[in-house]
């Protein structure tokens, strides 16, 4: 194998693929990165068996040459040193060659690295998703969907299914739902492709977090396809495959109250800052609890009490309050997470009494829904 | 106590003083920050008994009012929450009041924090340095002195005296010296004040690191004074007091070879980058060892070998080589630290054979000296 490649292109691809490579893996060869050179370009592969990432660098793209002097071949190299080596090479191009003894030589300017490689035949085959059933959404929209829901997955392994985000695609609508049983985050978007539906699948939250890091903020499409136990996200040059979680995801729709007794309308940023201040002392407390009390038609009071440290109180003028008076306590962390996920200047919060879950939505009626269970302090 | 203060001024002072406050201290009141209000301004004090920092915010400075409505008094408040509270307050001014029950109220806009305070009488008195013997140097020069030497202090508590930097002021020259017995860093500057000398004192490296964080990159003077067991660094509004280390600092001058057998002249940045690349594989090795070999009159070869991972080799054209041929091995980490401390484009390295310490100096003859003991590999 031999090729000469633009260092910048190689850096980006290596960084993407590294997201799937763990130094702690039961399969030693997976600590390595597979490099394949073909006439049309170079493919890098990394995997921790839960997530697999492939990045392709075309030999030529839009008339720009990225890779030259390609001799077909493949190798697996120790991933641990590779990103730093590539990043610190002195010149803009890098030559990578291998010999019959699985030795890899990386040359740039006068710097030469000789590394021990492994036989690419020993690297596990990536599962190939055999499905024509796929749909596309813009990359930046997928990133939003992830960011607005994934924080609500459970971090406890007691109910493994809740460590994932439920994806549902039916009736031309794609929804993401996550819950740790104390709060729930969901969002739905329309997708203009109706050839097929897929049943609900649950993608590990960790996979979606890694995917979000790799995806760039563009409107270029991501193709999503699903089989029984894998999901594939494909952009122009990156394949991202994650296993799915087994098990039944709980039915969440019945958690969502259909009526409300108190509704408040507020500026998202102002409310976020006020809750954030109240949470400063709440930190000490196990539950980060803050209290909200309505005062008349456009005033709320946010308080928090930590007997050893002190007390914080802040009155906040909001847009309006409808319905019954309310005193309610909740986790400030959950509220801050939810408010950050609302991508709108104004927010509507619907309460059904101090003991019932409440719902946070953007005022513009985007189908984003954040639900939080209150804390009983009264 | 009562006063209204500009939030920005308060943030800066609180951040400075926090550098001395540790949550792990044997004296509980030292987890707090002392606030003193006097007619001319506010003084904040923090201490972990090794380091004490005082920051003064004048009521008025250069015609600008920083503090208003001052009622004289003092209090100690829990330092842990204070920086976040001040940083997140909604308005540009902050009102702080205390009552006779040691309750502190912090108000800004509609946000109000009520915190439990402690009696300032219980806060230890800062040691007052009784000395007229002090001298001044520009702040940015003091920061350079610290950065160019402090990295070489020992991190091992086996010889506590080596965890400090030796300061010496005599014959109108101030010198900083640090060594961990494997390498040495020193710099000397002229000081135009000759009223007095002080004997060598040893300041803990940790203190100098914290001091460096607080000092800003200005030419404004820092006043330095020393007594038997304390050193005081004083800028316009900040007092920084550190204890000194007890014990005899080893005589280091005899470590420094007076003759050399091989001298190389190189571009500092190029050499640094080459050593950095060679160190990428050397990391695995306990000693980060790289090897340098001269090749003729203007070429050196830097290599590193890590049997399990591979080998790196780089030839580098340098300005010139004088004297005998040389093969020498050394810690890449020490070399990188030393080269970073050389604030000059060109560097001169003087060797006295493969087994003897070598010296790195800037080509401009600034009295900066970095000494490294080689590693025996031949």
Coordinates of N, CA, C and O in Angstrom, one line a residue, chain A residues 233-350:
Chain A
X233 N -26.1 6.1 9.8 CA -26.2 7.5 9.4 C -25.1 7.7 8.4 O -23.9 7.4 8.7
X234 N -25.4 8.2 7.2 CA -24.5 8.3 6.2 C -24.4 9.7 5.6 O -25.5 10.2 5.2
X235 N -23.3 10.4 5.7 CA -23.2 11.7 5.0 C -22.3 11.4 3.7 O -22.0 10.2 3.5
X236 N -21.9 12.5 3.1 CA -21.2 12.3 1.8 C -20.0 11.3 2.0 O -19.8 10.4 1.1
X237 N -19.2 11.5 3.0 CA -18.0 10.7 3.1 C -17.9 10.0 4.4 O -16.9 9.3 4.7
X238 N -18.9 10.0 5.3 CA -18.8 9.3 6.6 C -20.0 8.3 6.7 O -21.1 8.7 6.5
X239 N -19.6 7.1 7.1 CA -20.6 6.1 7.5 C -20.5 6.0 9.0 O -19.4 5.8 9.6
X240 N -21.6 6.1 9.7 CA -21.7 5.9 11.2 C -22.7 4.9 11.5 O -23.9 5.0 11.2
X241 N -22.2 3.7 12.0 CA -23.1 2.6 12.3 C -23.1 2.4 13.8 O -22.1 2.4 14.5
X242 N -24.3 2.3 14.4 CA -24.4 2.0 15.8 C -25.3 0.8 16.0 O -26.3 0.6 15.3
X243 N -25.0 0.0 17.0 CA -25.9 -1.0 17.4 C -27.2 -0.4 18.0 O -27.1 0.8 18.4
X244 N -28.3 -1.1 18.1 CA -29.5 -0.6 18.7 C -29.6 -1.3 20.1 O -29.0 -2.3 20.3
X245 N -30.4 -0.7 20.9 CA -30.7 -1.3 22.2 C -31.9 -2.3 22.1 O -32.9 -2.0 21.5
X246 N -31.7 -3.5 22.8 CA -32.8 -4.4 22.8 C -33.8 -4.1 23.9 O -33.4 -3.6 24.9
X247 N -35.0 -4.4 23.7 CA -36.0 -4.3 24.8 C -37.1 -3.4 24.5 O -37.1 -2.8 23.4
X248 N -38.1 -3.4 25.3 CA -39.3 -2.6 25.1 C -39.2 -1.2 25.7 O -38.9 -1.1 26.9
X249 N -39.3 -0.2 24.8 CA -39.2 1.2 25.3 C -40.6 1.5 26.0 O -41.6 1.2 25.4
X250 N -40.6 2.1 27.2 CA -41.9 2.3 27.8 C -42.8 3.3 27.0 O -42.3 4.1 26.3
X251 N -44.1 3.0 27.1 CA -45.0 3.9 26.5 C -45.0 5.3 27.2 O -45.3 5.3 28.4
X252 N -44.6 6.3 26.5 CA -44.5 7.6 27.2 C -45.7 8.6 27.0 O -45.8 9.5 27.8
X253 N -46.5 8.3 26.0 CA -47.5 9.3 25.7 C -48.5 9.5 26.9 O -49.0 10.6 27.1
X254 N -48.7 8.4 27.7 CA -49.7 8.6 28.8 C -49.1 9.4 29.9 O -49.9 9.8 30.8
X255 N -47.8 9.7 29.9 CA -47.2 10.5 30.9 C -47.6 12.0 30.7 O -47.6 12.8 31.7
X256 N -48.0 12.3 29.5 CA -48.1 13.7 29.1 C -49.5 14.2 29.4 O -50.5 13.7 28.9
X257 N -49.7 15.1 30.4 CA -51.0 15.6 30.8 C -51.7 16.2 29.6 O -51.1 16.9 28.8
X258 N -53.0 16.0 29.5 CA -53.7 16.6 28.4 C -54.4 17.9 28.7 O -54.9 18.6 27.8
X259 N -54.5 18.2 30.0 CA -55.1 19.5 30.4 C -54.1 20.2 31.3 O -53.1 19.6 31.7
X260 N -54.3 21.5 31.5 CA -53.5 22.2 32.4 C -54.3 23.1 33.3 O -55.3 23.6 32.9
X261 N -53.7 23.4 34.5 CA -54.5 24.3 35.4 C -53.8 25.7 35.5 O -54.5 26.6 35.8
X262 N -52.5 25.7 35.2 CA -51.8 27.0 35.3 C -50.8 27.0 34.1 O -50.1 26.0 33.8
X263 N -50.8 28.1 33.3 CA -49.9 28.3 32.2 C -49.1 29.6 32.4 O -49.7 30.6 32.6
X264 N -47.8 29.5 32.3 CA -47.0 30.7 32.3 C -46.3 30.9 31.0 O -45.9 29.9 30.3
X265 N -46.2 32.1 30.6 CA -45.5 32.5 29.4 C -44.3 33.4 29.8 O -44.5 34.4 30.4
X266 N -43.1 33.1 29.3 CA -41.9 33.8 29.8 C -40.9 33.9 28.7 O -40.9 33.1 27.7
X267 N -40.0 34.8 28.8 CA -38.8 34.9 28.0 C -37.8 33.8 28.4 O -37.4 33.7 29.6
X268 N -37.5 32.9 27.4 CA -36.7 31.7 27.7 C -35.4 32.1 28.4 O -35.0 31.5 29.5
X269 N -34.6 33.0 27.9 CA -33.3 33.4 28.4 C -33.4 33.9 29.8 O -32.6 33.6 30.7
X270 N -34.4 34.8 30.1 CA -34.5 35.4 31.4 C -34.8 34.4 32.4 O -34.3 34.3 33.5
X271 N -35.8 33.5 32.1 CA -36.1 32.4 33.0 C -34.9 31.5 33.3 O -34.7 31.1 34.4
X272 N -34.2 31.2 32.2 CA -33.0 30.3 32.4 C -32.0 31.0 33.3 O -31.5 30.3 34.2
X273 N -31.7 32.3 33.1 CA -30.8 32.9 34.0 C -31.2 33.0 35.5 O -30.4 32.8 36.4
X274 N -32.5 33.2 35.7 CA -33.1 33.3 37.0 C -33.0 31.9 37.7 O -32.5 31.8 38.9
X275 N -33.4 30.8 37.0 CA -33.3 29.5 37.6 C -31.8 29.2 37.8 O -31.4 28.6 38.9
X276 N -30.9 29.6 36.9 CA -29.5 29.3 37.1 C -29.0 29.9 38.4 O -28.2 29.3 39.1
X277 N -29.4 31.2 38.6 CA -28.9 31.8 39.9 C -29.5 31.1 41.1 O -28.7 30.9 42.1
X278 N -30.7 30.8 41.0 CA -31.3 30.1 42.2 C -30.6 28.7 42.4 O -30.5 28.3 43.6
X279 N -30.1 28.1 41.4 CA -29.5 26.8 41.5 C -28.1 26.9 42.1 O -27.6 25.8 42.5
X280 N -27.6 28.1 42.2 CA -26.2 28.2 42.7 C -26.1 27.6 44.2 O -25.2 27.0 44.5
X281 N -27.1 27.9 45.0 CA -27.1 27.4 46.3 C -27.8 26.1 46.4 O -27.4 25.3 47.3
X282 N -28.6 25.8 45.5 CA -29.3 24.5 45.5 C -28.4 23.3 45.2 O -28.6 22.2 45.6
X283 N -27.2 23.6 44.6 CA -26.2 22.6 44.3 C -26.0 21.7 45.5 O -25.8 20.5 45.3
X284 N -25.8 22.3 46.7 CA -25.5 21.5 47.8 C -26.5 20.4 48.0 O -26.2 19.3 48.5
X285 N -27.7 20.7 47.7 CA -28.8 19.8 48.0 C -28.8 18.6 47.0 O -28.5 18.8 45.8
X286 N -29.1 17.4 47.5 CA -29.1 16.3 46.6 C -29.9 16.5 45.3 O -29.5 16.1 44.2
X287 N -31.0 17.2 45.4 CA -31.9 17.2 44.2 C -31.9 18.6 43.5 O -32.7 18.8 42.6
X288 N -31.0 19.5 43.8 CA -30.9 20.8 43.1 C -32.3 21.5 43.1 O -32.7 22.1 42.1
X289 N -33.0 21.4 44.2 CA -34.4 21.8 44.1 C -34.6 23.3 44.2 O -33.9 24.0 45.0
X290 N -35.3 23.9 43.3 CA -35.8 25.3 43.4 C -37.3 25.3 43.4 O -38.0 24.3 43.0
X291 N -37.8 26.4 43.9 CA -39.3 26.5 44.1 C -39.8 27.7 43.2 O -39.2 28.7 43.1
X292 N -40.9 27.5 42.5 CA -41.5 28.5 41.7 C -42.9 28.8 42.3 O -43.7 27.9 42.6
X293 N -43.2 30.1 42.5 CA -44.5 30.5 43.0 C -45.0 31.6 42.1 O -44.3 32.6 41.8
X294 N -46.3 31.5 41.7 CA -46.9 32.5 40.9 C -47.4 33.6 41.9 O -47.8 33.4 43.0
X295 N -47.3 34.9 41.4 CA -47.7 36.0 42.2 C -48.5 36.9 41.3 O -47.9 37.8 40.6
X296 N -49.8 36.8 41.3 CA -50.7 37.6 40.5 C -50.6 37.2 39.0 O -50.4 36.0 38.7
X297 N -50.7 38.2 38.1 CA -50.9 37.9 36.7 C -49.6 37.9 35.9 O -49.6 37.4 34.7
X298 N -48.5 38.4 36.4 CA -47.3 38.5 35.5 C -46.0 38.5 36.4 O -45.0 39.0 35.9
X299 N -46.1 37.9 37.6 CA -44.9 37.8 38.4 C -44.8 36.4 38.9 O -45.7 35.8 39.4
X300 N -43.5 35.9 38.9 CA -43.2 34.6 39.5 C -42.1 34.9 40.5 O -41.3 35.8 40.3
X301 N -42.0 34.1 41.5 CA -40.9 34.2 42.5 C -40.2 32.8 42.4 O -40.8 31.8 42.6
X302 N -38.9 32.9 42.2 CA -38.1 31.7 42.2 C -37.2 31.7 43.5 O -36.5 32.7 43.8
X303 N -37.3 30.6 44.3 CA -36.5 30.6 45.5 C -35.8 29.3 45.7 O -36.2 28.3 45.1
X304 N -34.7 29.3 46.5 CA -34.0 28.1 46.8 C -33.4 28.3 48.2 O -33.0 29.4 48.6
X305 N -33.4 27.2 48.9 CA -33.0 27.3 50.3 C -32.0 26.2 50.6 O -32.3 25.0 50.3
X306 N -30.9 26.5 51.2 CA -29.9 25.5 51.6 C -29.5 25.9 53.0 O -28.8 26.8 53.2
X307 N -30.2 25.2 54.0 CA -30.1 25.6 55.4 C -28.6 26.0 55.8 O -28.5 27.0 56.5
X308 N -27.6 25.3 55.4 CA -26.3 25.6 55.9 C -25.7 26.8 55.2 O -24.9 27.5 55.8
X309 N -26.1 27.0 54.0 CA -25.4 28.1 53.2 C -26.2 29.4 53.2 O -25.7 30.4 53.4
X310 N -27.5 29.3 52.9 CA -28.3 30.4 52.8 C -29.5 30.3 51.9 O -29.9 29.1 51.6
X311 N -30.0 31.4 51.4 CA -31.3 31.3 50.7 C -31.1 32.3 49.5 O -30.5 33.3 49.6
X312 N -31.8 32.0 48.4 CA -31.8 32.9 47.3 C -33.2 33.1 46.9 O -34.0 32.2 46.9
X313 N -33.6 34.4 46.6 CA -35.0 34.7 46.1 C -34.9 35.7 45.0 O -34.1 36.6 45.0
X314 N -35.7 35.5 44.0 CA -35.7 36.4 42.9 C -37.1 36.5 42.3 O -37.7 35.5 42.0
X315 N -37.6 37.7 42.2 CA -38.9 37.9 41.5 C -38.6 38.2 40.1 O -37.7 38.9 39.7
X316 N -39.5 37.7 39.2 CA -39.3 37.9 37.8 C -40.6 38.3 37.2 O -41.6 37.6 37.3
X317 N -40.6 39.3 36.4 CA -41.8 39.7 35.7 C -41.8 38.9 34.4 O -40.8 38.9 33.7
X318 N -42.9 38.2 34.1 CA -43.0 37.4 32.9 C -44.1 37.9 32.0 O -44.8 38.9 32.3
X319 N -44.3 37.3 30.8 CA -45.3 37.8 29.9 C -46.7 37.7 30.5 O -47.4 38.7 30.5
X320 N -47.1 36.5 30.9 CA -48.4 36.4 31.5 C -48.5 35.0 32.3 O -47.8 34.1 32.1
X321 N -49.5 35.0 33.2 CA -49.9 33.8 33.9 C -51.4 33.6 33.7 O -52.2 34.5 33.9
X322 N -51.7 32.4 33.3 CA -53.2 32.0 33.2 C -53.5 30.9 34.2 O -52.7 30.0 34.4
X323 N -54.8 31.0 34.7 CA -55.2 29.9 35.5 C -54.9 30.0 37.0 O -54.8 31.2 37.5
X324 N -54.9 28.9 37.7 CA -54.8 28.9 39.2 C -53.4 29.4 39.7 O -52.4 29.2 39.0
X325 N -53.4 29.8 40.9 CA -52.2 30.1 41.6 C -51.4 28.8 41.8 O -52.0 27.7 41.9
X326 N -50.1 28.9 41.9 CA -49.3 27.7 41.9 C -48.0 27.9 42.8 O -47.4 28.9 42.7
X327 N -47.7 26.8 43.6 CA -46.4 26.7 44.2 C -45.9 25.3 43.8 O -46.6 24.3 44.1
X328 N -44.7 25.3 43.2 CA -44.2 24.0 42.8 C -42.7 24.0 42.9 O -42.0 25.0 42.8
X329 N -42.1 22.8 43.2 CA -40.7 22.6 43.4 C -40.2 21.6 42.4 O -40.9 20.6 42.1
X330 N -39.0 21.9 41.8 CA -38.5 20.9 40.8 C -37.0 21.0 40.8 O -36.4 21.9 41.4
X331 N -36.4 20.1 40.1 CA -34.9 20.0 39.9 C -34.5 21.2 39.0 O -34.9 21.3 37.9
X332 N -33.6 22.0 39.5 CA -33.2 23.1 38.7 C -32.3 22.6 37.5 O -32.4 23.2 36.4
X333 N -31.6 21.5 37.7 CA -30.9 21.0 36.6 C -31.8 20.5 35.4 O -31.5 20.8 34.3
X334 N -32.8 19.8 35.8 CA -33.8 19.4 34.7 C -34.4 20.6 34.0 O -34.5 20.6 32.8
X335 N -34.7 21.6 34.8 CA -35.3 22.8 34.2 C -34.3 23.5 33.3 O -34.7 23.9 32.1
X336 N -33.1 23.6 33.7 CA -32.1 24.3 32.9 C -31.8 23.5 31.6 O -31.8 24.1 30.5
X337 N -31.7 22.2 31.7 CA -31.6 21.3 30.5 C -32.7 21.6 29.5 O -32.5 21.7 28.3
X338 N -33.9 21.6 30.1 CA -35.1 21.7 29.2 C -35.1 23.1 28.5 O -35.4 23.2 27.3
X339 N -34.9 24.1 29.3 CA -34.9 25.5 28.7 C -33.9 25.7 27.6 O -34.1 26.3 26.6
X340 N -32.7 25.0 27.8 CA -31.6 25.2 26.8 C -32.0 24.5 25.5 O -31.6 24.8 24.5
X341 N -32.9 23.5 25.6 CA -33.3 22.7 24.5 C -34.4 23.4 23.7 O -34.7 23.1 22.5
X342 N -35.0 24.4 24.3 CA -36.1 25.2 23.6 C -35.4 26.2 22.7 O -34.9 27.2 23.2
X343 N -35.4 26.0 21.4 CA -34.7 27.0 20.5 C -35.7 28.1 20.1 O -35.9 28.4 19.0
X344 N -36.2 28.8 21.1 CA -37.2 29.9 20.8 C -37.0 30.9 21.9 O -36.7 30.6 23.1
X345 N -37.3 32.2 21.6 CA -37.1 33.3 22.6 C -38.1 33.2 23.7 O -37.9 33.7 24.8
X346 N -39.3 32.6 23.4 CA -40.4 32.6 24.4 C -40.8 31.2 24.7 O -40.8 30.3 23.8
X347 N -41.2 30.9 25.9 CA -41.5 29.6 26.3 C -42.8 29.6 27.1 O -43.2 30.6 27.7
X348 N -43.5 28.5 26.9 CA -44.8 28.3 27.6 C -44.7 27.1 28.5 O -44.2 26.0 28.1
X349 N -45.1 27.2 29.8 CA -45.0 26.1 30.7 C -46.4 25.8 31.2 O -47.1 26.7 31.7
X350 N -46.8 24.6 31.0 CA -48.2 24.2 31.4 C -48.1 23.2 32.6 O -47.5 22.2 32.6

